Short mmCIF file of C-alpha atoms and ligand atoms in Angstrom, two decimals:
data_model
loop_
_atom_site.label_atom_id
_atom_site.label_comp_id
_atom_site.label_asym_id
_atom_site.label_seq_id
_atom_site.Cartn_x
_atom_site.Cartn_y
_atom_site.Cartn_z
CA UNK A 868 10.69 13.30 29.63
CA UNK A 869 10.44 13.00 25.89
CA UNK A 870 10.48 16.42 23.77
CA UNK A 871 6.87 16.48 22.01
CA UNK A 872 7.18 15.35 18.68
CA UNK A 873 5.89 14.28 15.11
CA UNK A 874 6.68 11.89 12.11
CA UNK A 875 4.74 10.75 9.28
CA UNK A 876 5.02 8.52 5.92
CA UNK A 877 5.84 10.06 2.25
CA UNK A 878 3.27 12.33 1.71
CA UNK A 879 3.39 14.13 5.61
CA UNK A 880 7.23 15.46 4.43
CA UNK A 881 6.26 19.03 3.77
CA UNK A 882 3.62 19.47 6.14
CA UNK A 883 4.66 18.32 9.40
CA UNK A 884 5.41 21.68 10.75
CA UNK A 885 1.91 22.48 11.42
CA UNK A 886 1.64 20.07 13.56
CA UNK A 887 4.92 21.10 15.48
CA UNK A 888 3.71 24.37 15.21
CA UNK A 889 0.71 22.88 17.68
CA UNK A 890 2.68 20.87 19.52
CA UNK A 891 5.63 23.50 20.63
CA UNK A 892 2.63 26.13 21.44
CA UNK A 893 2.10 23.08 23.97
CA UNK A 894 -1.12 21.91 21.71
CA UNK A 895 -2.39 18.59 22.43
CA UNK A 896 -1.03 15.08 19.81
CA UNK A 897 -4.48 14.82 18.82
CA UNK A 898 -4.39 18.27 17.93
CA UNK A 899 -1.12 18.04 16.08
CA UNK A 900 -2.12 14.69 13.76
CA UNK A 901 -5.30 16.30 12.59
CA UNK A 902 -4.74 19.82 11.45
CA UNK A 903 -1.02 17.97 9.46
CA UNK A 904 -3.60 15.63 8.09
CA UNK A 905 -6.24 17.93 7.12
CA UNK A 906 -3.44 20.25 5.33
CA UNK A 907 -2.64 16.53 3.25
CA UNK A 908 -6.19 15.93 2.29
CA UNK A 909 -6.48 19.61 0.98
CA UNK A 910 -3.64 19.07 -1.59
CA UNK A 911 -4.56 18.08 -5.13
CA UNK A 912 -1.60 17.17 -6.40
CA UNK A 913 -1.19 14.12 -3.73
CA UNK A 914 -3.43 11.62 -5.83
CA UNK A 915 -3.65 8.78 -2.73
CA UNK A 916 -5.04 11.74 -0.36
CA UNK A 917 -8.05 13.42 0.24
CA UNK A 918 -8.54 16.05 -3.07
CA UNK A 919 -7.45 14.19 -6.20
CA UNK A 920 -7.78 10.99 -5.23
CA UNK A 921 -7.54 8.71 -7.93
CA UNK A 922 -10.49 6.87 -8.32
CA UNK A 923 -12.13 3.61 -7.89
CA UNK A 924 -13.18 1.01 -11.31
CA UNK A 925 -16.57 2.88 -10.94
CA UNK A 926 -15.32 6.39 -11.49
CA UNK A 927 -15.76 7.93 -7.53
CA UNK A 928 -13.06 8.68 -5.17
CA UNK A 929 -13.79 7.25 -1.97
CA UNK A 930 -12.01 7.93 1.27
CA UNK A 931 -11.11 6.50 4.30
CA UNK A 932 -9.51 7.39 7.55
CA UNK A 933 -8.84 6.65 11.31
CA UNK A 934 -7.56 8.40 14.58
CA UNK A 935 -6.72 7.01 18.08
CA UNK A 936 -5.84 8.36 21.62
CA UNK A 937 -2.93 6.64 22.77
CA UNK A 938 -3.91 7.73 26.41
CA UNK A 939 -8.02 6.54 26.31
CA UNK A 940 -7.65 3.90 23.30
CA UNK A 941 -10.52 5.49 22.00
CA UNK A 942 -10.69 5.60 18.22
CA UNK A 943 -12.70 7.19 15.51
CA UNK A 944 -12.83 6.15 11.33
CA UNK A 945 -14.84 6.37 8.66
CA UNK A 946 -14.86 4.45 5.23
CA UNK A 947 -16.37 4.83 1.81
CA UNK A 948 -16.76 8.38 2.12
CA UNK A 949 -17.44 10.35 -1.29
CA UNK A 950 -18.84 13.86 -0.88
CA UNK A 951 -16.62 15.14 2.36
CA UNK A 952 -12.97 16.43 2.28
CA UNK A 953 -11.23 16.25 5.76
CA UNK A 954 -12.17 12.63 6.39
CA UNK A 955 -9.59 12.99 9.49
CA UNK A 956 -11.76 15.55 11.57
CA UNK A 957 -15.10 12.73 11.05
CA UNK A 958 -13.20 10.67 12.06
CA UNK A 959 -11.96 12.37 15.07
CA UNK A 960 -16.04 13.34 15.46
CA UNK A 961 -17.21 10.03 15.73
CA UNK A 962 -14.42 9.27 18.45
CA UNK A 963 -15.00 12.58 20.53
CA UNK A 964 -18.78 12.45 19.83
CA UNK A 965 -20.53 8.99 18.90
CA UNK A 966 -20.30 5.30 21.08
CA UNK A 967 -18.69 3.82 18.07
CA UNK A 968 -15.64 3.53 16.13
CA UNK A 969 -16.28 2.89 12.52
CA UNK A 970 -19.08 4.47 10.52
CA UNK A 971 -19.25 4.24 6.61
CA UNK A 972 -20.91 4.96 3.23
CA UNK A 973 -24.00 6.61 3.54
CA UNK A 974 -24.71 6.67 7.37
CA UNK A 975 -21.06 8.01 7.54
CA UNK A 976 -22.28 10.79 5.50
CA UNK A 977 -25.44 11.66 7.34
CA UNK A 978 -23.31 12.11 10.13
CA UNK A 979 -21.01 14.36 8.52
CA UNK A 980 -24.24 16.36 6.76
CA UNK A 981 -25.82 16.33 10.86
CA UNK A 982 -22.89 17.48 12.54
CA UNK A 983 -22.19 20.31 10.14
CA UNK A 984 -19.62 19.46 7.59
CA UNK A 985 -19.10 20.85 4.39
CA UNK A 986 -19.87 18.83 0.90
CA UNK A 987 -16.95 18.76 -1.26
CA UNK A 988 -16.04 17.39 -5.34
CA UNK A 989 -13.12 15.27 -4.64
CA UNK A 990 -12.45 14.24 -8.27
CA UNK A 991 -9.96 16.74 -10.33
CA UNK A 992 -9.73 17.14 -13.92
CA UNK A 993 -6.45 15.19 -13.53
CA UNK A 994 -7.66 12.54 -11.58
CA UNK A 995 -10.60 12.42 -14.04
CA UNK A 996 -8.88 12.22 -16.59
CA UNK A 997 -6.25 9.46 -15.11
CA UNK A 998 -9.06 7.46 -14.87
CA UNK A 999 -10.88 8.09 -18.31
CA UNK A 1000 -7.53 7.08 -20.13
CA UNK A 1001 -7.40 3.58 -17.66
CA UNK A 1002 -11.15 2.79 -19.43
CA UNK A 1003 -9.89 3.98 -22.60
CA UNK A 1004 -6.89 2.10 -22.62
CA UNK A 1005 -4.82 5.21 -24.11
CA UNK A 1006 -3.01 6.84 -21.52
CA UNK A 1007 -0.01 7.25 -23.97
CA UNK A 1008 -1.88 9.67 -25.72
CA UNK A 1009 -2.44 12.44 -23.12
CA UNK A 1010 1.33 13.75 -23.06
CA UNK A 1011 4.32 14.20 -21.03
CA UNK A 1012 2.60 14.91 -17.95
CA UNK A 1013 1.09 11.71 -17.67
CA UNK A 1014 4.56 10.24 -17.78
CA UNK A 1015 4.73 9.22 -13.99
CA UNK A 1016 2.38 7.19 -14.48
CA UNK A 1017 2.11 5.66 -17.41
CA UNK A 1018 3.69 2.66 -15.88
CA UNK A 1019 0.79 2.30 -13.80
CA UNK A 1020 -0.29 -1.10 -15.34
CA UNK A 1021 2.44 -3.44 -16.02
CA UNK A 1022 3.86 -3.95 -19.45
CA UNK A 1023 2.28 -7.88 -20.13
CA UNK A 1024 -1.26 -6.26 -19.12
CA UNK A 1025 -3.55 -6.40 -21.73
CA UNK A 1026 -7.00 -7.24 -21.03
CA UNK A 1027 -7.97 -5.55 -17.16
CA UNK A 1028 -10.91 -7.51 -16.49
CA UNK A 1029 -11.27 -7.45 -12.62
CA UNK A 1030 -10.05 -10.91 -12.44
CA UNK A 1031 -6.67 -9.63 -13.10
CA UNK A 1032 -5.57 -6.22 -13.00
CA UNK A 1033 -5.41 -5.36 -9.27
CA UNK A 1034 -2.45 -7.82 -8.75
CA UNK A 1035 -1.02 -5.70 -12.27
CA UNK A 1036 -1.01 -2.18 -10.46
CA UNK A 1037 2.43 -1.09 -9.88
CA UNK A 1038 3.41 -0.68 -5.94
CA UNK A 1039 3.40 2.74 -6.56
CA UNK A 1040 -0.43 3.15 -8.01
CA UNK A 1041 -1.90 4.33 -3.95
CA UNK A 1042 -1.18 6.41 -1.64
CA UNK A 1043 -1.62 7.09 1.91
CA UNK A 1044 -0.96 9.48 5.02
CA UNK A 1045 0.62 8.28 8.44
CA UNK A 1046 0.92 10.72 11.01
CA UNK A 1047 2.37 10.62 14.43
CA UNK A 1048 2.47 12.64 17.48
CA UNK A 1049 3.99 12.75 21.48
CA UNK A 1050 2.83 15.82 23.37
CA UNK A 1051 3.90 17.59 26.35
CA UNK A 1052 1.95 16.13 28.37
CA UNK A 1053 3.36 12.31 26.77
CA UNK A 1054 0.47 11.43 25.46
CA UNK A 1055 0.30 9.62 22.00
CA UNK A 1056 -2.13 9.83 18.90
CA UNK A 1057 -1.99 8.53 15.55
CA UNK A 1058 -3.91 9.58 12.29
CA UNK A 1059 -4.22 7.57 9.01
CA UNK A 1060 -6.13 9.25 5.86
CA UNK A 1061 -6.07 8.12 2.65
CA UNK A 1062 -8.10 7.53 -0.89
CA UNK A 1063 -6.70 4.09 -0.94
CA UNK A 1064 -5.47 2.07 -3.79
CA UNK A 1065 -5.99 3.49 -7.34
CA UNK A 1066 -8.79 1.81 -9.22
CA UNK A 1067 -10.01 0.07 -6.64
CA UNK A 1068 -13.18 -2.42 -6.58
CA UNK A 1069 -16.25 0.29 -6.03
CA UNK A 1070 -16.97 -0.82 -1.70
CA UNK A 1071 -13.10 -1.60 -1.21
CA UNK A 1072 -11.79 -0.23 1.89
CA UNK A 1073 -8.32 -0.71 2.94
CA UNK A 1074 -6.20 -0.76 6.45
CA UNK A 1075 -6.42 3.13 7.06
CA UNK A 1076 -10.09 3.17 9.05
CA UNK A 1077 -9.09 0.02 10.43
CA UNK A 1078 -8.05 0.41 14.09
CA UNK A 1079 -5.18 -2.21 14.59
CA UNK A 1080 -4.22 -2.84 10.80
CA UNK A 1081 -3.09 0.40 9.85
CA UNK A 1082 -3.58 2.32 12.64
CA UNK A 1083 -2.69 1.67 16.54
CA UNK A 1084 -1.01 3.68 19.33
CA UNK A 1085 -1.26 3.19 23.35
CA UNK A 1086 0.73 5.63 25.78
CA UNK A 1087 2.07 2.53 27.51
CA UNK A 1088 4.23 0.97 24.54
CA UNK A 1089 3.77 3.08 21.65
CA UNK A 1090 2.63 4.04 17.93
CA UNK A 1091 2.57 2.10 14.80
CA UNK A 1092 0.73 3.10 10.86
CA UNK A 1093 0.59 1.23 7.61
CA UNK A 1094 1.08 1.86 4.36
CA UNK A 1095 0.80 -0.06 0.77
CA UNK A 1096 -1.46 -2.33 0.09
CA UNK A 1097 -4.40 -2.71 3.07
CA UNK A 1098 -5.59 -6.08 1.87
CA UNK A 1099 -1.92 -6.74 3.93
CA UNK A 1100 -2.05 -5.04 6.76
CA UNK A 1101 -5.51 -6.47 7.40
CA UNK A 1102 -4.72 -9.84 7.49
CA UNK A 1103 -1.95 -9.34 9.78
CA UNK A 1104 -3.42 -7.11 12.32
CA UNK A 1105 -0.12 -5.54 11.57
CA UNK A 1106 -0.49 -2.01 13.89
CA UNK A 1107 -1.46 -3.64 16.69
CA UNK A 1108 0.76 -6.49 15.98
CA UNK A 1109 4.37 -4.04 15.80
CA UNK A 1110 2.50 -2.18 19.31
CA UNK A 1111 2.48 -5.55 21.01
CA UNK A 1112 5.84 -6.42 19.95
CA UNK A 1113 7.34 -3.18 21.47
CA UNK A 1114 5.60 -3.93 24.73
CA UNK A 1115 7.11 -7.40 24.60
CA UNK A 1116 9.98 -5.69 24.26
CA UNK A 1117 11.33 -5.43 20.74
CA UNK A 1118 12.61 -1.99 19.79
CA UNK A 1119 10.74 0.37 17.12
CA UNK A 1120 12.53 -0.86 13.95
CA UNK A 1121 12.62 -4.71 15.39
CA UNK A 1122 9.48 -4.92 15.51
CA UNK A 1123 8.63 -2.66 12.43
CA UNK A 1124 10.62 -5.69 10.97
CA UNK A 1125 9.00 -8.70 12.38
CA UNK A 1126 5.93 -7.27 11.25
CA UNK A 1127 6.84 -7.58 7.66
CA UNK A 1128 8.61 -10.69 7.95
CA UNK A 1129 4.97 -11.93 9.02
CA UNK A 1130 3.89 -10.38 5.67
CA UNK A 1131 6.81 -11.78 3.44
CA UNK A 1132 5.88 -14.94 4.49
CA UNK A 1133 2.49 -15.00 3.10
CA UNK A 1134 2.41 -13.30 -0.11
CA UNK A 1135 4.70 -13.50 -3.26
CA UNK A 1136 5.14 -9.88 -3.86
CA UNK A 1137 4.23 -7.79 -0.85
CA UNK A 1138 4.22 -4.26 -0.74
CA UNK A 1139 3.77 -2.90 2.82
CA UNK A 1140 5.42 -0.61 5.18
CA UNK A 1141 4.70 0.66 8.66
CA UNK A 1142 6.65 2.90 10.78
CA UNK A 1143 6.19 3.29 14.64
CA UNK A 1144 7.48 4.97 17.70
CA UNK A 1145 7.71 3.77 21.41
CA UNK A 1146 7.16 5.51 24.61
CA UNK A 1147 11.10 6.72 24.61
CA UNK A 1148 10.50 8.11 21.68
CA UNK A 1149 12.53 5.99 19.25
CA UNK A 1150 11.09 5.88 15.51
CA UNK A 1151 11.21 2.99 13.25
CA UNK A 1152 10.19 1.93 10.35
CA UNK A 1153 10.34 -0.83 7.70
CA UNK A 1154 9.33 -2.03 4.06
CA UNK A 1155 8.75 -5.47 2.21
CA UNK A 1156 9.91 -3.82 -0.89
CA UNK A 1157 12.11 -0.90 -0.57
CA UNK A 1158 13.64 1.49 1.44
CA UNK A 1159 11.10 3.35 3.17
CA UNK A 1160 12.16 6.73 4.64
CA UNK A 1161 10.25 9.08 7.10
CA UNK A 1162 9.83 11.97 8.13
CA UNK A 1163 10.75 13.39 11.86
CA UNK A 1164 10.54 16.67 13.66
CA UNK A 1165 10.84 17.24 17.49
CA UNK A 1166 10.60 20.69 19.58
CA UNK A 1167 13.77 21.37 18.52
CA UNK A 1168 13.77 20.75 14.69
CA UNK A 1169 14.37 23.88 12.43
CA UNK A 1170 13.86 21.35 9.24
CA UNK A 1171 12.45 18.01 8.42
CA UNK A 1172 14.90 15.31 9.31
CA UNK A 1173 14.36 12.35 6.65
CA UNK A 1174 15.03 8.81 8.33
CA UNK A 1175 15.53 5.18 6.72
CA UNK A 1176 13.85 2.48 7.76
CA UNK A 1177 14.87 -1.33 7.18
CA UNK A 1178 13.76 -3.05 3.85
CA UNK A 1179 13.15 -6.65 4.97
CA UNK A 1180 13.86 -8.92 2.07
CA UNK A 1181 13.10 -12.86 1.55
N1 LIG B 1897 -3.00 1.36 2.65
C1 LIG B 1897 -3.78 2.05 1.67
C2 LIG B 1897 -4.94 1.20 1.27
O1 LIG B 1897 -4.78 0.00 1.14
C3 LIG B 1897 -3.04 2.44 0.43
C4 LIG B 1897 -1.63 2.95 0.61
O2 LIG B 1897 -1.16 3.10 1.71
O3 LIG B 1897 -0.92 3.21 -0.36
O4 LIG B 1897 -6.00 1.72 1.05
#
C-alpha cells in the first residue's frame, strides 16, 4: 500500500500541510486538494492565484479552476469567474452537485450566488496598481517594490498593441496552483486553480478548468497538472496525454518528459511544465524551460521535501 500523500507546483510549497493534516487524520484526497487550494486562493501576495490576481487587458481578474476524482473520473471547473474567491470548492460543487463539468462567466456565477457562496473583490491595490502602470507605460516610476517585476515586458517592447505583447510577457508574468493527493483508501484527486496569465485578452481562459490539459488523474495509472502557458497545454491534451503514457507504461518523469518534447516540437519558445504521480506513488515532473521543482509530503513528512524535475531542452 502507498502512504497517503500530497505534492503540488511553486505556489502549494508552504501550504501543503493542510492538506496532510487531512490526509493523516485519514481525510479523503478530495478533501486534502481543496482546503490546500482554498488556503492558495486566500493569499494576496500570490498574484497568479485567487486574491491578487493580476489582471486581464480590461482591468478584471478572472479565475479559473478544475478538480477530478481519480476513482469516479468525475470532474468539476469553472472559468471566467470574477466576483467569487475559492474557485476550487465551485468547482468541486458543480462535480458533487450538477450533470456537468464546465460552467463559466455569468451562469458560473449564478450558480455560485444559488448555491450559497460568498461575493468577493479579487483585485488589490497592488494588483491594481500593477496593472494601471502596464496602461500607463510607467512602471519604473512606482519604486523598489515593483522591482520583480519590472521585467515583465521585454526590453525591445515598445508599442503593446494586442497584436504583439502577449508573445512579449516574460515566462514568469502567470501563475498557477497544482495540487495532488493519494489517500488511505488509494484513491487519487487532483486540483488546478489559478488567475491565469497576467494581462490576458478579457474571455481568455487557460488549461486549469480544462479537464485533460491541465488537469487529469485516474486511480488506475495516475495524476498529472500543468503549468505555464495554457494556450500549450491545450493543444496537446497534455494531462491526459502524460496519464496515458504512464498506463502505457512510461514512468512519472518519462512521461512528464515526452509530454514536453511534444510541446518543444511545436513552438519556438515554450514555457510549460507538468508534474504527475502514478499509482506506486512515484512523482515526476518536467519543464520546457527550466528546472522545475516540487513540492512533496507523505504521512511521514515533518517538512516539505523540494524535488527536481527534468528540464527537456531542444
Ligand atoms: N496555466 C495557466 C494559464 O495558462 C498559467 C500558469 O500556469 O502560469 O492560465
Amino acid at each position: 500500500m502507498v502512504k497517503p500523500f500530497l505534492m503540488g507546483s511553486d505556489s502549494a510549497e508552504n501550504y501543503l500541510d493542510i492538506g496532510l493534516k487531512i490526509l493523516r487524520e485519514k481525510g479523503t484526497a478530495l478533501d486534502a486538494i481543496e482546503q490546500t487550494c482554498r488556503a492558495v486562493e486566500s493569499n494576496p501576495d500570490d498574484h497568479g492565484v485567487g486574491l491578487g490576481g493580476i489582471p486581464n487587458l480590461a482591468g478584471e481578474v478572472t479565475l479559473d479552476a478544475s478538480i477530478m476524482c481519480g476513482r469516479t473520473l468525475g470532474a468539476g471547473s469553472v472559468a471566467h469567474i470574477k466576483n467569487y474567491l475559492h474557485v476550487i470548492t465551485l468547482a468541486r460543487k458543480v462535480m458533487d452537485d450538477s450533470p456537468h463539468v464546465l460552467l463559466v462567466g455569468d451562469g458560473a456565477e449564478l450558480f455560485a450566488e444559488y448555491n450559497g457562496f460568498k461575493k468577493t473583490k479579487l483585485l488589490t491595490p497592488y494588483a491594481e496598481e500593477f496593472y494601471n502602470a502596464f496602461k500607463e507605460k510607467r512602471l519604473h516610476e512606482l519604486g523598489p517594490e515593483y522591482d520583480q517585476d519590472k521585467g515583465y515586458l521585454r526590453e525591445d517592447e515598445q508599442d503593446y498593441d494586442t497584436g504583439t505583447w502577449f508573445n512579449l510577457l516574460e515566462p514568469h508574468m502567470r501563475g498557477t496552483v497544482n495540487v495532488m493527493a493519494m489517500d488511505i483508501n488509494q484513491n487519487i484527486a487532483t486540483a488546478v486553480t489559478t488567475s491565469g496569465t497576467y494581462l490576458k485578452l478579457p474571455g481568455r481562459v487557460g488549461d486549469s478548468p480544462i479537464i485533460g490539459a491541465g488537469n487529469y488523474c485516474d486511480n488506475r495509472y495516475g495524476a498529472a497538472c500543468c503549468t505555464g502557458t495554457g494556450e500549450l497545454a491545450i493543444r496537446n491534451g497534455t494531462a491526459r496525454a502524460v496519464v496515458a503514457y504512464m498506463k502505457m507504461g512510461m514512468g512519472p518523469t518519462e512521461a512528464c518528459e515526452e509530454s514536453m518534447k511534444e510541446i518543444q516540437e511545436i513552438v519556438e519558445i515554450p514555457t510549460m511544465n507538468v508534474i504527475a504521480f502514478n499509482r506506486d506513488g512515484e512523482t515526476g515532473g518536467a519543464s520546457t524551460y527550466r528546472e522545475i521543482l516540487y513540492y512533496y509530503m507523505d504521512h511521514d513528512s515533518v517538512k516539505v521535501e523540494n524535488r527536481k524535475g527534468a528540464w527537456v531542452k531542444k
